[in-house]
Short mmCIF file of C-alpha atoms in Angstrom, two decimals:
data_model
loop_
_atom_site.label_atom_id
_atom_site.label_comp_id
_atom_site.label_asym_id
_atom_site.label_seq_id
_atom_site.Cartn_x
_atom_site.Cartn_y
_atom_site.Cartn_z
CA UNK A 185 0.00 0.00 0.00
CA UNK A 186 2.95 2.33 -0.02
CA UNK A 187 4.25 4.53 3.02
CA UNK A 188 2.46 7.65 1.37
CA UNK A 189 -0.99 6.87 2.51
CA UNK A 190 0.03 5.76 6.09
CA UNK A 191 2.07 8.98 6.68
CA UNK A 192 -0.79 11.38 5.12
CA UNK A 193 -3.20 9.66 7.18
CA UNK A 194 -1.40 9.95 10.17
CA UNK A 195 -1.02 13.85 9.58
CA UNK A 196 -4.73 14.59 8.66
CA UNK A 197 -5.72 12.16 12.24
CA UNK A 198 -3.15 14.51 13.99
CA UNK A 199 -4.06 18.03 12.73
CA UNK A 200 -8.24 17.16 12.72
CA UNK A 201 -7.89 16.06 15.77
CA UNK A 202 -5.44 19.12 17.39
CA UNK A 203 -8.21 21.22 15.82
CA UNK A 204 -11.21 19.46 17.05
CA UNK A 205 -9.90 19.37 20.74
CA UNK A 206 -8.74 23.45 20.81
CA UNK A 207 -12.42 24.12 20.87
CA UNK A 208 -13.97 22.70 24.27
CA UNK A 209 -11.34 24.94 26.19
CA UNK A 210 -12.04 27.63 23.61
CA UNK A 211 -15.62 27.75 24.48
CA UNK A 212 -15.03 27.10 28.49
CA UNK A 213 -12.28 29.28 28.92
CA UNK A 214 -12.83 32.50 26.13
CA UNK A 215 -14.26 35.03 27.79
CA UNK A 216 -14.65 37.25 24.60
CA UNK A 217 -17.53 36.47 22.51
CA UNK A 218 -16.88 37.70 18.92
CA UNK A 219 -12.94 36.46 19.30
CA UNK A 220 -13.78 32.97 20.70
CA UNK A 221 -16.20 32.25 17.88
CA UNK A 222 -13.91 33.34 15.61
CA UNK A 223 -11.05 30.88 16.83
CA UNK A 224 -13.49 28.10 16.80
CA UNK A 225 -14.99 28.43 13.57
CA UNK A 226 -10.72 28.31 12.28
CA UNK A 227 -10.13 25.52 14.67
CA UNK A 228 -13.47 23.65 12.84
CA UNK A 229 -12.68 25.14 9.49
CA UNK A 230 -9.13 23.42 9.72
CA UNK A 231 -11.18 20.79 10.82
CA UNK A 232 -13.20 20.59 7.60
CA UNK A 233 -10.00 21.14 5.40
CA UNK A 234 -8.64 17.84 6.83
CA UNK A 235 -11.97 15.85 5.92
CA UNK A 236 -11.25 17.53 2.28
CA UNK A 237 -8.06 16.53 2.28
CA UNK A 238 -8.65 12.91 3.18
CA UNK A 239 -11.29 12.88 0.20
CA UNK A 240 -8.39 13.98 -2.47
CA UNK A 241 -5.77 12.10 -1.37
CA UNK A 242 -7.96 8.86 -1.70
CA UNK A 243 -9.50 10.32 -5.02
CA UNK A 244 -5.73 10.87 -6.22
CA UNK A 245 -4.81 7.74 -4.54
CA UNK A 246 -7.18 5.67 -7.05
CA UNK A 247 -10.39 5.99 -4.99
CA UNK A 248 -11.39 4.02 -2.15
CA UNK A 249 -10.25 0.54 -1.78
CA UNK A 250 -11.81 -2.64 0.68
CA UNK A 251 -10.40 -3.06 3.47
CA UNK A 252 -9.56 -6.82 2.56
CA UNK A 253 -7.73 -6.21 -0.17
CA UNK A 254 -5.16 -4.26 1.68
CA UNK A 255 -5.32 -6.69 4.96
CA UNK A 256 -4.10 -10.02 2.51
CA UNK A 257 -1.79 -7.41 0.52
CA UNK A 258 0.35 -6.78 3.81
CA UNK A 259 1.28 -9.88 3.81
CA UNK A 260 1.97 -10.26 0.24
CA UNK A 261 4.28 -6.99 0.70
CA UNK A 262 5.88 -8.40 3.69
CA UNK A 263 6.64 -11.72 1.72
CA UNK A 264 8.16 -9.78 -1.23
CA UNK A 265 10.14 -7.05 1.32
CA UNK A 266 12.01 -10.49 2.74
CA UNK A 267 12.84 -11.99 -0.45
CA UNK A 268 13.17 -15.64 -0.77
CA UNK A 269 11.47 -18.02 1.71
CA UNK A 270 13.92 -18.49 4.36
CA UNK A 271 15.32 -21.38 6.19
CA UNK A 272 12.58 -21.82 9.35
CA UNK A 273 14.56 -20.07 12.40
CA UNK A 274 15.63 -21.60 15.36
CA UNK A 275 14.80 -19.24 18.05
CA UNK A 276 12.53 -16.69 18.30
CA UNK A 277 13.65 -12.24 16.91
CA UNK A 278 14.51 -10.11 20.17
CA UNK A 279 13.89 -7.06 18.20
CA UNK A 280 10.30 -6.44 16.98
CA UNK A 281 8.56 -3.46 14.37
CA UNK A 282 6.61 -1.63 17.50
CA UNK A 283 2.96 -1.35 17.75
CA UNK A 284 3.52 2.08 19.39
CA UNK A 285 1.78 3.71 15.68
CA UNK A 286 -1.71 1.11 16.82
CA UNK A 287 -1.42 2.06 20.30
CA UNK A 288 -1.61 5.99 19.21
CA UNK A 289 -4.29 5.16 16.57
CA UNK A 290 -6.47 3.56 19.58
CA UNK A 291 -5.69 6.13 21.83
CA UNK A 292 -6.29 9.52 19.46
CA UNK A 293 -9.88 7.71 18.34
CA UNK A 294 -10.78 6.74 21.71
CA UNK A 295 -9.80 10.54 23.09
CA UNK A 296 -11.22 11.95 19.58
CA UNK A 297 -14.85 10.19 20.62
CA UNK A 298 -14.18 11.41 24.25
CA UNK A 299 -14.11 15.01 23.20
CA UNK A 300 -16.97 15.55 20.88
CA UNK A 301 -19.41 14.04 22.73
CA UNK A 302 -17.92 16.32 25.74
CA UNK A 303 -17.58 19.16 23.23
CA UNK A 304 -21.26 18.88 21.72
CA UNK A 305 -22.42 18.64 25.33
CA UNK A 306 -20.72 21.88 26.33
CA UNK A 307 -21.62 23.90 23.04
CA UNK A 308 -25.65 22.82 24.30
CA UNK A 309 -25.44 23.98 27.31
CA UNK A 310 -23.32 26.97 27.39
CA UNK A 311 -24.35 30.87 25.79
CA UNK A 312 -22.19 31.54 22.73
CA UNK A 313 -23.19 35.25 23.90
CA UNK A 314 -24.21 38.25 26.16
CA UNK A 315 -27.88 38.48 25.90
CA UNK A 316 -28.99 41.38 23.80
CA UNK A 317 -29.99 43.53 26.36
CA UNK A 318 -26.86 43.24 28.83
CA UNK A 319 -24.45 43.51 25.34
CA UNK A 320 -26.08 47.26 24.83
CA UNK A 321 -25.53 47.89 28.75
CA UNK A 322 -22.19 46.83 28.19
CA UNK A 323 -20.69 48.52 25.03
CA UNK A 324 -22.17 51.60 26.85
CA UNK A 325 -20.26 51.46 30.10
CA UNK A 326 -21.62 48.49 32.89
CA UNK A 327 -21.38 49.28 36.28
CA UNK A 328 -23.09 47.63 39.19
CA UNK A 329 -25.00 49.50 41.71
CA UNK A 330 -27.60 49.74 44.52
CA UNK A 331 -30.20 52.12 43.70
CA UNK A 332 -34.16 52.90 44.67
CA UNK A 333 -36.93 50.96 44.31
CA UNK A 334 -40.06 53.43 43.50
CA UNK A 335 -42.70 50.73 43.16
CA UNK A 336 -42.82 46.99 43.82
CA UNK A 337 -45.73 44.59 42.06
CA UNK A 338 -45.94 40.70 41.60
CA UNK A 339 -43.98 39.56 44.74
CA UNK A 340 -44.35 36.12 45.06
CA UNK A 341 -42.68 33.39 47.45
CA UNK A 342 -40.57 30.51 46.54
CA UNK A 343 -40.27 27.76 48.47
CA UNK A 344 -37.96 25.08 46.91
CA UNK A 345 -37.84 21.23 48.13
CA UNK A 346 -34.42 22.28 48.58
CA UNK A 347 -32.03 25.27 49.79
CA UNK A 348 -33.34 28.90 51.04
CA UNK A 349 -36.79 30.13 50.59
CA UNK A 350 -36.86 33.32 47.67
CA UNK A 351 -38.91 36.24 46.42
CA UNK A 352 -39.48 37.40 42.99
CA UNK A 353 -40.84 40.37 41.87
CA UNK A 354 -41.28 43.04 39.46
CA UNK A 355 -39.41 46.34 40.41
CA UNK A 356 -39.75 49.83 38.98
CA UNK A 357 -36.15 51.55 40.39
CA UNK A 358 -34.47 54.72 39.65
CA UNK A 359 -31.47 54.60 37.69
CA UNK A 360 -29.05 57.88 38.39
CA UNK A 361 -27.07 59.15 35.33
CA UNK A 362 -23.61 60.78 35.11
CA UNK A 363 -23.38 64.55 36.06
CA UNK A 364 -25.67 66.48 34.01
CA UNK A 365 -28.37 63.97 32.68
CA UNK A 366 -31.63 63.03 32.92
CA UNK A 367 -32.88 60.47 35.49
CA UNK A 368 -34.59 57.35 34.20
CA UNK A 369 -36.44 54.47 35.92
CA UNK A 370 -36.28 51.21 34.93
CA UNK A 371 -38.12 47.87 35.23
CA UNK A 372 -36.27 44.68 36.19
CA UNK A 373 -37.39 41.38 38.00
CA UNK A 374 -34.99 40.79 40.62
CA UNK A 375 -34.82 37.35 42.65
CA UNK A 376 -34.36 38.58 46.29
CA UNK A 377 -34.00 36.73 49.33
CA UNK A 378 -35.72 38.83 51.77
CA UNK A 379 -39.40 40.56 50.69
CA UNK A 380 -38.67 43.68 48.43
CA UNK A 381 -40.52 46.83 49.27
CA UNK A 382 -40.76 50.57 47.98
CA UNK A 383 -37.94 52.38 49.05
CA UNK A 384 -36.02 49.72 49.63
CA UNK A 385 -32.35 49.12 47.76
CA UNK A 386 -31.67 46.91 44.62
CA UNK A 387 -28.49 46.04 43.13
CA UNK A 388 -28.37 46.09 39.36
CA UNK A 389 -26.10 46.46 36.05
CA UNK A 390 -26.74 49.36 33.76
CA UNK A 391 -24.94 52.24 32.33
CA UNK A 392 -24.39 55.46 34.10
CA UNK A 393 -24.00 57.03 30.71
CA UNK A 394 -26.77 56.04 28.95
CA UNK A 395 -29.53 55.01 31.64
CA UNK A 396 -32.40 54.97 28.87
CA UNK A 397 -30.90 51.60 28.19
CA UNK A 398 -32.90 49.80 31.12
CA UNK A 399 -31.27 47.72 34.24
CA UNK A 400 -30.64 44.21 34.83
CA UNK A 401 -31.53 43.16 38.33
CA UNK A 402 -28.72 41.36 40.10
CA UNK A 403 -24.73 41.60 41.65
CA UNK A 404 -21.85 40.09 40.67
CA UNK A 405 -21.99 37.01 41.82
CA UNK A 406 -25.05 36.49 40.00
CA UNK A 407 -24.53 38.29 36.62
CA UNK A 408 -20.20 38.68 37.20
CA UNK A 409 -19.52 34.90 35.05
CA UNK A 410 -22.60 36.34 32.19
CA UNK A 411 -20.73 40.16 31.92
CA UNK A 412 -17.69 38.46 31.74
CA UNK A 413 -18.36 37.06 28.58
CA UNK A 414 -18.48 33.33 30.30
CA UNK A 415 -20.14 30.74 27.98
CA UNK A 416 -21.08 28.43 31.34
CA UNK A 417 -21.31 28.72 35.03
CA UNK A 418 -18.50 27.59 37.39
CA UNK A 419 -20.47 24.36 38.03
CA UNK A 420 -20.80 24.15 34.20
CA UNK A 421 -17.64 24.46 33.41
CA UNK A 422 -16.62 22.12 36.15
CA UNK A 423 -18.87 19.58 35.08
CA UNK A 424 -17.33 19.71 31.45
CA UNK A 425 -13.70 19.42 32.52
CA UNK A 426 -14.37 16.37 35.11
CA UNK A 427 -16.47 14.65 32.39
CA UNK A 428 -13.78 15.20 30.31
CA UNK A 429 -10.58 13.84 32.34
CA UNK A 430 -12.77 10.90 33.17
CA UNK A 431 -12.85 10.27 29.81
CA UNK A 432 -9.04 10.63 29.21
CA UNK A 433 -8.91 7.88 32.41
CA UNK A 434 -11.11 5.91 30.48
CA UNK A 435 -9.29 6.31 27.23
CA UNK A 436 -6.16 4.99 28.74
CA UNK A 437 -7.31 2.26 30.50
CA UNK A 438 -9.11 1.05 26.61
CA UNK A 439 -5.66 1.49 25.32
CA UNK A 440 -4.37 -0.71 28.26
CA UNK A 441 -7.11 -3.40 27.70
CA UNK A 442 -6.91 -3.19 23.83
CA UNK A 443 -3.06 -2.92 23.02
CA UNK A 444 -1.35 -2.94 26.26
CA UNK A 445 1.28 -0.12 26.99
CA UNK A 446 4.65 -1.58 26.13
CA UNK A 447 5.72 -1.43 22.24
CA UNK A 448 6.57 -4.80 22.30
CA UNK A 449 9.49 -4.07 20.31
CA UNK A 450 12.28 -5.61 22.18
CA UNK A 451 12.05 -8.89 23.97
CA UNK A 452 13.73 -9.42 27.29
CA UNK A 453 13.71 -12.04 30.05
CA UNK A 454 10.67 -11.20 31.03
CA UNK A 455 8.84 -12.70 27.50
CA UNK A 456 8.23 -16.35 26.26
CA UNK A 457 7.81 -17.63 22.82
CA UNK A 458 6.41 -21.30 21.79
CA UNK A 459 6.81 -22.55 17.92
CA UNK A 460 3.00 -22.86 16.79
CA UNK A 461 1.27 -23.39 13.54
CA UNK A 462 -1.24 -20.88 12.36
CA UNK A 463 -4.91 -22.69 12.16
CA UNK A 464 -6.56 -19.53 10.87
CA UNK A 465 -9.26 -16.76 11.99
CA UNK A 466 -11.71 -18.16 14.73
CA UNK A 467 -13.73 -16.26 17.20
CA UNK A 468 -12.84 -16.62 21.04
CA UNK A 469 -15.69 -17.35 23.34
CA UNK A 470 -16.26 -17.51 27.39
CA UNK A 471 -19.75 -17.17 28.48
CA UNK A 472 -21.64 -14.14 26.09
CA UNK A 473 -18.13 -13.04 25.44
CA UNK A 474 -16.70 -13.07 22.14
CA UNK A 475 -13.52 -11.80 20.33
CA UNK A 476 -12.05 -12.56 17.26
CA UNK A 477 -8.53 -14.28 17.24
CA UNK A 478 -6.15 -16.50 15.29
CA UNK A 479 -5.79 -20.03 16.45
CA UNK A 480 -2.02 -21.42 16.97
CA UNK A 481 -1.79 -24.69 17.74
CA UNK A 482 1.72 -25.84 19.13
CA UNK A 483 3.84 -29.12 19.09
CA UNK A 484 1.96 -30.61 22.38
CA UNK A 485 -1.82 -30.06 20.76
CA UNK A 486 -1.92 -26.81 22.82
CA UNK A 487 -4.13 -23.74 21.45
CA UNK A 488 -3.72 -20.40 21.70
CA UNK A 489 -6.42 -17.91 20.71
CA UNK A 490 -4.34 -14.84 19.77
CA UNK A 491 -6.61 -11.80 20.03
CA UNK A 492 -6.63 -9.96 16.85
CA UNK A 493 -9.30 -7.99 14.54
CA UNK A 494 -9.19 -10.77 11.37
CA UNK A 495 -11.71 -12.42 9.65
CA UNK A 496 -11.59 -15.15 6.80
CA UNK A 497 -11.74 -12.69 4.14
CA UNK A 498 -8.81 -10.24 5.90
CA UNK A 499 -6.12 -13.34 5.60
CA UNK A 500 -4.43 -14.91 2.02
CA UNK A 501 -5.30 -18.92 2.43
CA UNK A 502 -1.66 -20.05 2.57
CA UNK A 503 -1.90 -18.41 6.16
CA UNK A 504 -3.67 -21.32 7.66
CA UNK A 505 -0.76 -24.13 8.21
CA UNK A 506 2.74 -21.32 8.08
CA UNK A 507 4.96 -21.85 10.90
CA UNK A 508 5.54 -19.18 13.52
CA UNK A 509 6.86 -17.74 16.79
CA UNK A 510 4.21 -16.59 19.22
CA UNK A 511 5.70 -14.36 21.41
CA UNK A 512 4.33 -13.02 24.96
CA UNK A 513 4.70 -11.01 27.69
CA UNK A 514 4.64 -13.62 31.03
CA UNK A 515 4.63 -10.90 33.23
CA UNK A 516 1.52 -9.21 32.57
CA UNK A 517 -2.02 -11.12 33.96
CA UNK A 518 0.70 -14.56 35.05
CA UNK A 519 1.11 -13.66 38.65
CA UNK A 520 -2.42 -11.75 39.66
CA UNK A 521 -0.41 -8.93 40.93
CA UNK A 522 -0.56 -6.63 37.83
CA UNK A 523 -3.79 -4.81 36.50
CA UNK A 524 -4.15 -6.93 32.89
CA UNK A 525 -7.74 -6.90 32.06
CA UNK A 526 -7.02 -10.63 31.34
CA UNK A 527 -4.87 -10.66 28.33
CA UNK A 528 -1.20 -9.31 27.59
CA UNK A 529 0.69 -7.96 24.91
CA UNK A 530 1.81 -10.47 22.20
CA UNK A 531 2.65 -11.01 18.28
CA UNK A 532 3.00 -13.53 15.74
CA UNK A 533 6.06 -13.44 13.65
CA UNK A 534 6.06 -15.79 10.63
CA UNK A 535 9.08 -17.44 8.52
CA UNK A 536 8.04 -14.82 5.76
CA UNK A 537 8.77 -11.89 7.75
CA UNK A 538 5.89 -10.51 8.74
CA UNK A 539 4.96 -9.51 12.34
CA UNK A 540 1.14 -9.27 13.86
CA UNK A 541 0.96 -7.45 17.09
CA UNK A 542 -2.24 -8.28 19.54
CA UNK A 543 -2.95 -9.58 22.49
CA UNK A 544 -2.84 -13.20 24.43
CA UNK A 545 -5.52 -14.22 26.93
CA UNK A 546 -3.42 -14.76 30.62
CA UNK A 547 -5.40 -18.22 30.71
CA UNK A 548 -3.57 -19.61 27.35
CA UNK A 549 -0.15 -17.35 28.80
CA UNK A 550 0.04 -19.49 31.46
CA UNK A 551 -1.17 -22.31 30.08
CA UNK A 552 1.57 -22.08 26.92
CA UNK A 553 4.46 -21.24 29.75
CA UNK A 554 4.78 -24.92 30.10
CA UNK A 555 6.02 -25.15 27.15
CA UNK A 556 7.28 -21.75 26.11
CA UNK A 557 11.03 -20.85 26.30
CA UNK A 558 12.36 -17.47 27.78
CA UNK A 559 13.36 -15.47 24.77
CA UNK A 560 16.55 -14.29 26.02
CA UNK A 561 18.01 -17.62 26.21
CA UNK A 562 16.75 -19.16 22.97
CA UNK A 563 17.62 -15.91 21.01
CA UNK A 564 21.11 -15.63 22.92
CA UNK A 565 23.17 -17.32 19.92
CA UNK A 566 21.45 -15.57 17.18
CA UNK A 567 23.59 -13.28 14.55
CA UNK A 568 22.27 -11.15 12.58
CA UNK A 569 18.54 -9.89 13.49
CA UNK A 570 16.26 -10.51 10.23
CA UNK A 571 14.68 -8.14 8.56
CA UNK A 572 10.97 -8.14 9.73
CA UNK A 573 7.72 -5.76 8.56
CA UNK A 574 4.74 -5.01 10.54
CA UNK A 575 1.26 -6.47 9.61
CA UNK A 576 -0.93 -3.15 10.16
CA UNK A 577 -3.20 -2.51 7.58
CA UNK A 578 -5.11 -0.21 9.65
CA UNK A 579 -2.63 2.59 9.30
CA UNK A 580 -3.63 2.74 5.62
CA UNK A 581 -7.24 3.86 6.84
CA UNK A 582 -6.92 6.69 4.52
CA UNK A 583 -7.47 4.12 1.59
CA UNK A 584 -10.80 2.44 2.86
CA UNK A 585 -12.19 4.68 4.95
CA UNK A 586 -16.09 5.00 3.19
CA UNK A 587 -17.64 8.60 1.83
CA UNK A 588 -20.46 8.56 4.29
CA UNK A 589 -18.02 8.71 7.09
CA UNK A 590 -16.47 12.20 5.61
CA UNK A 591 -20.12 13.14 5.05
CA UNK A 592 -21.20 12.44 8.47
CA UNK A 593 -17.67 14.02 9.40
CA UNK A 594 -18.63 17.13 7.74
CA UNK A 595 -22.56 17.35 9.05
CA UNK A 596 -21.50 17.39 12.43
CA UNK A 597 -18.37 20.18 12.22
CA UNK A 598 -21.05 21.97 10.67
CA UNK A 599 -23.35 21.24 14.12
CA UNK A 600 -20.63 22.27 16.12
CA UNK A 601 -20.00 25.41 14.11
CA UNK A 602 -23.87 26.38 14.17
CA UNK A 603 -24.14 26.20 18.08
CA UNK A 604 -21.75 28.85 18.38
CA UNK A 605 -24.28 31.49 17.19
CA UNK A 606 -27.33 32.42 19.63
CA UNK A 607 -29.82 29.89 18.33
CA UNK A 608 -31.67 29.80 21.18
CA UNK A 609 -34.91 27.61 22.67
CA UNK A 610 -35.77 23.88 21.31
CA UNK A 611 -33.51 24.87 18.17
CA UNK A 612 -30.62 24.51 20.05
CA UNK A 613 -31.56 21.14 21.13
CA UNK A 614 -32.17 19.97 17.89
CA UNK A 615 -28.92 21.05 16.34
CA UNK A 616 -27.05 19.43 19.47
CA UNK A 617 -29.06 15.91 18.98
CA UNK A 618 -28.41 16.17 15.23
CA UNK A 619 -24.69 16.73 15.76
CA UNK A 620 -24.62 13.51 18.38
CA UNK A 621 -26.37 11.42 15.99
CA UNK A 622 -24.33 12.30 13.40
CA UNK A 623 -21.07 11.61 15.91
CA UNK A 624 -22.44 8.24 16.84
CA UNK A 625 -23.20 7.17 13.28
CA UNK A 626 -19.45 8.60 12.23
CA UNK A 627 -18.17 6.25 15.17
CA UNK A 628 -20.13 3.23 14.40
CA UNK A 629 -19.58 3.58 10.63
CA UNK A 630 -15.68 3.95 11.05
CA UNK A 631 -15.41 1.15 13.75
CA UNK A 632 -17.16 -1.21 11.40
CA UNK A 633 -15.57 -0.32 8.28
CA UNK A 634 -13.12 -3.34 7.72
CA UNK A 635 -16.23 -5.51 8.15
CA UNK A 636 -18.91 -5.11 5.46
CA UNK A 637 -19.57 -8.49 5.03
CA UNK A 638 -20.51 -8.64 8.95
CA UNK A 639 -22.48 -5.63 8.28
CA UNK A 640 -24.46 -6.53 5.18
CA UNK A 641 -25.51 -10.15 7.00
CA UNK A 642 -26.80 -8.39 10.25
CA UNK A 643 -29.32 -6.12 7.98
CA UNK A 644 -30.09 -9.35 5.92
CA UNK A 645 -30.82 -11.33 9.23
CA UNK A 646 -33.33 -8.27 10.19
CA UNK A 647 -35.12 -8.40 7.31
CA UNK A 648 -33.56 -5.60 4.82
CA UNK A 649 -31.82 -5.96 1.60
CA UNK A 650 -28.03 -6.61 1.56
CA UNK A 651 -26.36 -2.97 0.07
#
């Protein structure tokens, strides 16, 4: 598949993603209106320019290719980069290609998910501005102060299930201008918590300059985060972040679960390999749990079920009966005293040169330790390391990644980019739901995309017609 696509497609993942992230602490931490929108709807519009990009580059590329056809051709390339079949080794590599380029793919999709649904959450909730009437009090001069109440109406009691009892009201006060102008009263409907009454004192914003402009009832602890320019409360805001680094947490402990942490790119004493032979794709299953694998079966009749996403159609048929090394880590998930999430890092490396990185369940670690050999010792007399590629056709996403994803891509930057202008009332709500639809169908699309088949014959099983 070439290097090109892999490198492009690592730049556009890197710069969409730098871009889509910049705008939850945009919008939580601007306090200028007109300037943050203006550095979110760049931050989205370079965004946007990456989706393009990915759309030409595959257009220029040759257009979109299945995912299958690159899977079996990386191990055709890897064949061909060795050369002739070599004689079958005798011990096991100590130096591996790393899977640290998978481990960053899972990690920037699983933080990429992470922030838009935070992000979309935060643009719904927050004000992308002032409201009108506090704007006009503010480009004329705010100022807070306590000033005379010349007639009270509407009081009315609050008593909440919870916290302090309140009034509201409708006040008529009397706003005093700079030297030299003309009084003006004002009617605002302040939220007190002691009974309101004519002569009485009310704190409100307004201008000194130009009191024709009207009050807002309130101090700065109620209105000081609004005339700030603040898009959320503190609580809000709060909220956002802690949803937010719990979903970093989260993120990292998927990564852990899914790839592991260690590149597993140079073995040590602390990793075992066993000489296996390759039975082909299968699915693991314990109870309702199932994942797919590759089945290695070693000298003794023992299986392993090495955790990897292949299916029949992702593997040439010569790979079911090719000798290989299966390699572990016998540290992680052996001795009970490590969090593992019941697997550990592994990889297949085959006499043609090609190595698969993925995961072993701890059960079939321990179970192949009776037989495995330390890979220090067994790779202690080797000479010259050989010269191995990595099986990792997922870093050519670039190639199969399908139009409706950049579509669905596109609908919801242009969501995001919407609820940064005052649409207020149920219209806000519909353009947040639309953007999370559109995220979760982007997600589910792109998570399923190396698996058609498995798609097409779950809408044939509910009753639809095969695309």
């Amino acid at each position: 598949m070439g290097v090109a696509p892999r490198r492009a497609g690592a730049w556009f993942a890197a710069l969409g993603l730098a871009a889509i992230t910049a705008v939850l602490p945009l919008w939580l931490f601007s306090s200028d209106p007109q300037p943050r929108r203006t550095a979110i709807l760049v931050a989205l519009g370079c965004a946007l320019a990456c989706v393009g990009g990915i759309a030409v580059f595959q257009r220029a590329a040759g257009g979109r290719r299945p995912y299958a056809e690159i899977s079996v051709a990386e191990f055709s390339e890897a064949t061909e980069a060795s050369g002739p079949r070599a004689a079958e080794p005798d011990a096991p590599p100590r130096v591996l290609p790393s899977r640290r380029g998978m481990q960053g793919r899972s990690l920037a999709w699983y933080l990429g998910v992470c922030t838009v649904l935070v992000t979309l959450f935060a643009l719904v909730m927050g004000a992308p501005q002032r409201p009108e009437r506090m704007q006009r009090i503010v480009d004329a001069g705010a100022e807070f102060a306590a000033v005379p109440i010349e007639k009270i109406s509407d009081v009315e009691l609050h008593d909440p299930s919870k916290g302090q009892d309140y009034y509201t009201s409708t006040a008529v006060v009397r706003l005093a201008p700079e030297a030299g102008g003309v009084p003006a009263t004002a009617t605002v409907h302040p939220k007190t918590p002691d009974r309101p009454h004519a002569g009485g004192k009310l704190s409100v914003l307004y201008a000194p300059t130009h009191p024709e402009l009207g009050a807002l009832a309130g101090d700065e602890r109620s209105l000081g985060e609004a005339l700030k320019g603040a898009t959320m409360g503190t609580g809000g805001t709060w909220i956002a972040v802690i949803v937010w680094a719990a979903g970093i947490v989260l993120s990292l402990v998927g990564l852990s679960m899914r790839r592991g942490f260690r590149s597993f790119s140079r073995l040590g004493h602390a990793d075992m390999a066993v000489r296996g032979k390759c039975l082909g794709p299968d699915l693991w299953r314990r109870d309702s749990a199932e994942e797919q694998c590759l089945k290695v079966v070693t000298a003794s009749s023992r299986t392993a079920h090495f955790l990897a996403d292949v299916t029949e159609e992702h593997v040439p048929d010569s790979l079911k009966g090719q000798h290989l090394w299966l390699c572990w880590d016998a540290r992680r998930g052996a001795g009970g005293g490590r969090l593992s999430g019941g697997s550990t890092p592994a990889a297949l490396v085959s006499d043609d040169g090609w190595v698969m990185h993925g995961m072993l369940k701890a059960d079939d670690a321990r179970m192949m330790a009776a037989e495995g050999v330390s890979v220090e010792k067994a790779a202690a007399g080797n000479g010259e390391p050989r010269a191995l590629r990595l099986w990792d056709p997922r870093s050519a996403w670039l190639l199969y990644v399908a139009p409706s994803v950049l579509m669905l891509a596109v609908a919801l930057i242009g969501c995001a980019a919407l609820l940064t202008f005052d649409i207020t009332g149920v219209w806000r709500w519909v353009t947040g739901a639309a953007g999370a639809v559109a995220g979760l169908s982007l997600g589910h699309l792109a998570m399923n995309a190396p698996y058609p088949s498995a798609l097409r014959s779950a809408t044939s099983s509910n009753g639809a017609e095969p695309s």
